[in-house]
CSV table of C-alpha atoms in Angstrom, one decimal:
chain,number,residue,atom,x,y,z
W,1,MET,CA,-31.9,9.0,28.6
W,2,VAL,CA,-31.3,9.1,24.9
W,3,ALA,CA,-28.1,7.5,23.8
W,4,SER,CA,-26.3,9.6,21.2
W,5,LYS,CA,-25.3,8.0,18.0
W,6,PRO,CA,-21.5,7.6,17.6
W,7,GLU,CA,-20.0,10.1,15.1
W,8,LYS,CA,-18.8,8.5,12.0
W,9,VAL,CA,-16.5,9.8,9.1
W,10,ASP,CA,-18.5,10.9,6.2
W,11,PRO,CA,-16.9,9.3,3.2
W,12,SER,CA,-17.8,12.1,0.8
W,13,GLU,CA,-16.0,14.6,3.0
W,14,PHE,CA,-12.9,12.4,3.0
W,15,LYS,CA,-13.2,12.1,-0.8
W,16,ARG,CA,-13.5,15.8,-1.2
W,17,VAL,CA,-10.3,16.5,0.8
W,18,LEU,CA,-8.5,13.9,-1.2
W,19,GLU,CA,-9.7,15.5,-4.5
W,20,LYS,CA,-8.5,18.9,-3.3
W,21,ALA,CA,-5.1,17.3,-2.7
W,22,GLY,CA,-5.0,16.1,-6.3
W,23,TRP,CA,-6.0,12.5,-5.5
W,24,ASN,CA,-8.8,10.4,-6.9
W,25,GLU,CA,-10.2,7.4,-5.1
W,26,LYS,CA,-8.6,4.9,-7.6
W,27,ASP,CA,-5.1,6.4,-7.1
W,28,PHE,CA,-5.5,6.5,-3.4
W,29,PHE,CA,-6.4,2.8,-3.2
W,30,ALA,CA,-3.6,1.8,-5.7
W,31,LYS,CA,-1.0,3.7,-3.5
W,32,VAL,CA,-2.3,2.1,-0.3
W,33,THR,CA,-2.3,-1.3,-2.0
W,34,LEU,CA,1.2,-0.9,-3.4
W,35,ARG,CA,2.5,0.3,0.0
W,36,THR,CA,0.9,-2.7,1.9
W,37,ILE,CA,2.4,-5.2,-0.6
W,38,ALA,CA,5.8,-3.5,-0.4
W,39,GLN,CA,5.7,-3.7,3.5
W,40,ARG,CA,4.9,-7.4,3.3
W,41,TRP,CA,7.1,-8.2,0.4
W,42,SER,CA,9.7,-10.1,2.3
W,43,ASP,CA,7.0,-12.3,3.9
W,44,MET,CA,5.4,-12.9,0.5
W,45,VAL,CA,8.5,-13.9,-1.5
W,46,GLY,CA,11.2,-14.6,1.2
W,47,PRO,CA,14.1,-12.5,2.3
W,48,ILE,CA,16.5,-13.5,-0.4
W,49,TYR,CA,14.1,-12.8,-3.3
W,50,ALA,CA,12.8,-9.6,-1.5
W,51,SER,CA,16.4,-8.2,-1.4
W,52,HIS,CA,16.7,-8.5,-5.2
W,53,SER,CA,13.2,-7.3,-6.1
W,54,GLU,CA,10.6,-4.8,-5.3
W,55,PRO,CA,6.9,-4.0,-6.2
W,56,VAL,CA,7.0,-0.6,-7.9
W,57,ASP,CA,3.5,0.1,-9.3
W,58,ILE,CA,0.0,-1.2,-10.1
W,59,VAL,CA,-1.1,-0.5,-13.6
W,60,ASN,CA,-4.6,-1.5,-14.7
W,61,ASP,CA,-4.9,-5.0,-13.2
W,62,SER,CA,-1.2,-5.8,-12.9
W,63,LEU,CA,1.4,-5.5,-10.1
W,64,ILE,CA,4.7,-4.3,-11.6
W,65,VAL,CA,7.7,-5.9,-9.9
W,66,LEU,CA,11.4,-5.0,-10.6
W,67,VAL,CA,14.1,-7.5,-10.2
W,68,SER,CA,17.9,-7.1,-10.3
W,69,HIS,CA,18.6,-10.1,-12.5
W,70,SER,CA,17.0,-12.5,-14.9
W,71,ALA,CA,17.5,-15.3,-12.5
W,72,TYR,CA,15.2,-13.6,-9.9
W,73,LYS,CA,12.7,-12.8,-12.7
W,74,GLN,CA,12.5,-16.6,-13.3
W,75,GLU,CA,12.2,-17.5,-9.6
W,76,LEU,CA,9.5,-14.9,-9.0
W,77,PHE,CA,7.6,-16.2,-12.1
W,78,PHE,CA,7.2,-19.4,-10.1
W,79,LEU,CA,5.9,-17.5,-7.1
W,80,LYS,CA,3.1,-15.7,-9.0
W,81,SER,CA,0.3,-17.7,-7.6
W,82,ARG,CA,1.6,-17.5,-4.1
W,83,ILE,CA,2.0,-13.7,-4.4
W,84,LEU,CA,-1.5,-13.3,-5.7
W,85,SER,CA,-2.9,-15.5,-2.9
W,86,LEU,CA,-1.1,-13.7,-0.2
W,87,ALA,CA,-1.9,-10.3,-1.7
W,88,LYS,CA,-5.6,-11.2,-1.5
W,89,ARG,CA,-5.2,-12.3,2.1
W,90,TYR,CA,-3.4,-9.2,3.1
W,91,LEU,CA,-5.7,-6.8,1.3
W,92,GLY,CA,-8.9,-8.7,1.7
W,93,LYS,CA,-9.8,-8.4,-2.0
W,94,ASP,CA,-8.4,-8.8,-5.4
W,95,SER,CA,-6.6,-5.6,-6.1
W,96,PHE,CA,-4.8,-7.0,-9.1
W,97,SER,CA,-4.9,-10.3,-11.0
W,98,LYS,CA,-1.6,-10.3,-12.9
W,99,ILE,CA,2.1,-9.8,-12.0
W,100,GLU,CA,4.5,-8.3,-14.5
W,101,ILE,CA,8.1,-8.9,-13.7
W,102,ARG,CA,10.8,-6.6,-15.2
W,103,ILE,CA,14.5,-6.5,-14.9
W,104,GLY,CA,15.8,-3.1,-13.7
W,105,LYS,CA,17.6,-1.2,-11.0
W,106,ILE,CA,15.7,-1.7,-7.7
W,107,GLN,CA,15.6,1.3,-5.4
W,108,LYS,CA,15.3,-0.3,-2.0
W,109,PRO,CA,16.3,2.2,0.7
W,110,SER,CA,18.2,1.1,3.7
W,111,GLN,CA,16.3,0.7,6.9
W,112,ALA,CA,17.7,4.1,8.2
W,113,GLN,CA,16.7,5.9,5.0
W,114,HIS,CA,13.3,4.3,5.2
W,115,ARG,CA,12.7,5.4,8.7
W,116,ALA,CA,13.7,8.9,7.9
W,117,THR,CA,11.3,9.0,4.9
W,118,VAL,CA,8.4,7.7,7.0
W,119,GLN,CA,9.1,10.3,9.8
W,120,LYS,CA,9.4,13.1,7.3
W,121,SER,CA,6.2,12.2,5.4
W,122,GLY,CA,4.1,11.2,8.4
W,123,LEU,CA,1.1,13.3,9.0
W,124,ALA,CA,2.7,16.7,8.3
W,125,GLY,CA,0.6,18.8,5.9
W,126,LYS,CA,-2.4,16.5,6.1
W,127,GLU,CA,-4.4,18.5,8.7
W,128,GLY,CA,-7.7,18.4,6.6
W,129,LEU,CA,-7.6,14.7,6.4
W,130,ILE,CA,-6.6,14.3,10.0
W,131,ALA,CA,-9.5,16.6,11.1
W,132,ILE,CA,-12.0,14.3,9.3
W,133,ALA,CA,-10.4,11.2,10.9
W,134,GLU,CA,-10.6,12.7,14.3
W,135,LYS,CA,-14.4,12.8,14.0
W,136,GLU,CA,-14.5,9.0,13.9
W,137,SER,CA,-15.7,7.7,17.3
W,138,ASP,CA,-14.7,4.1,16.8
W,139,PRO,CA,-11.0,3.9,17.9
W,140,ALA,CA,-10.1,1.0,15.6
W,141,VAL,CA,-11.5,2.8,12.5
W,142,LYS,CA,-9.9,6.0,13.6
W,143,LYS,CA,-6.5,4.3,14.0
W,144,ARG,CA,-6.8,2.7,10.5
W,145,LEU,CA,-7.8,6.1,9.0
W,146,LEU,CA,-4.7,7.7,10.4
W,147,GLU,CA,-2.5,4.9,9.1
W,148,LEU,CA,-4.0,5.4,5.7
W,149,ILE,CA,-3.4,9.1,5.8
W,150,GLU,CA,0.3,8.5,6.7
W,151,TYR,CA,0.6,6.6,3.4
W,152,LEU,CA,-0.1,9.7,1.4
């Protein structure tokens, strides 16, 4: 009896579908990285600072963070090494090595707005990517791929 080899996702197929959707690999990973940091922001800086700041972009090698007041800019400045360390732990790699803190209007949505946005974005309109992820036979890898697709 010959055991069949489990089917795996072909990375080039996934990459082609991303490119057809107007994404490149670098943009995709930057978006996933930013989303991961944003979801863990409160754990990284604490609930008080998280309510007055938000990670908004990754440009080149810098995480861009907006704060609501100069006092929070100063406090986050002291947390830079902690943020970098936790980011590396959460992401498993160095996705950025600098943090730029700017004062501006933060756009943190309420929890209800956030849930509505997540439900609205979800997997709708991403059938091509979902079809590729469905080919993956490893349940853990398949689950992670579907989570990544939801980020888009």
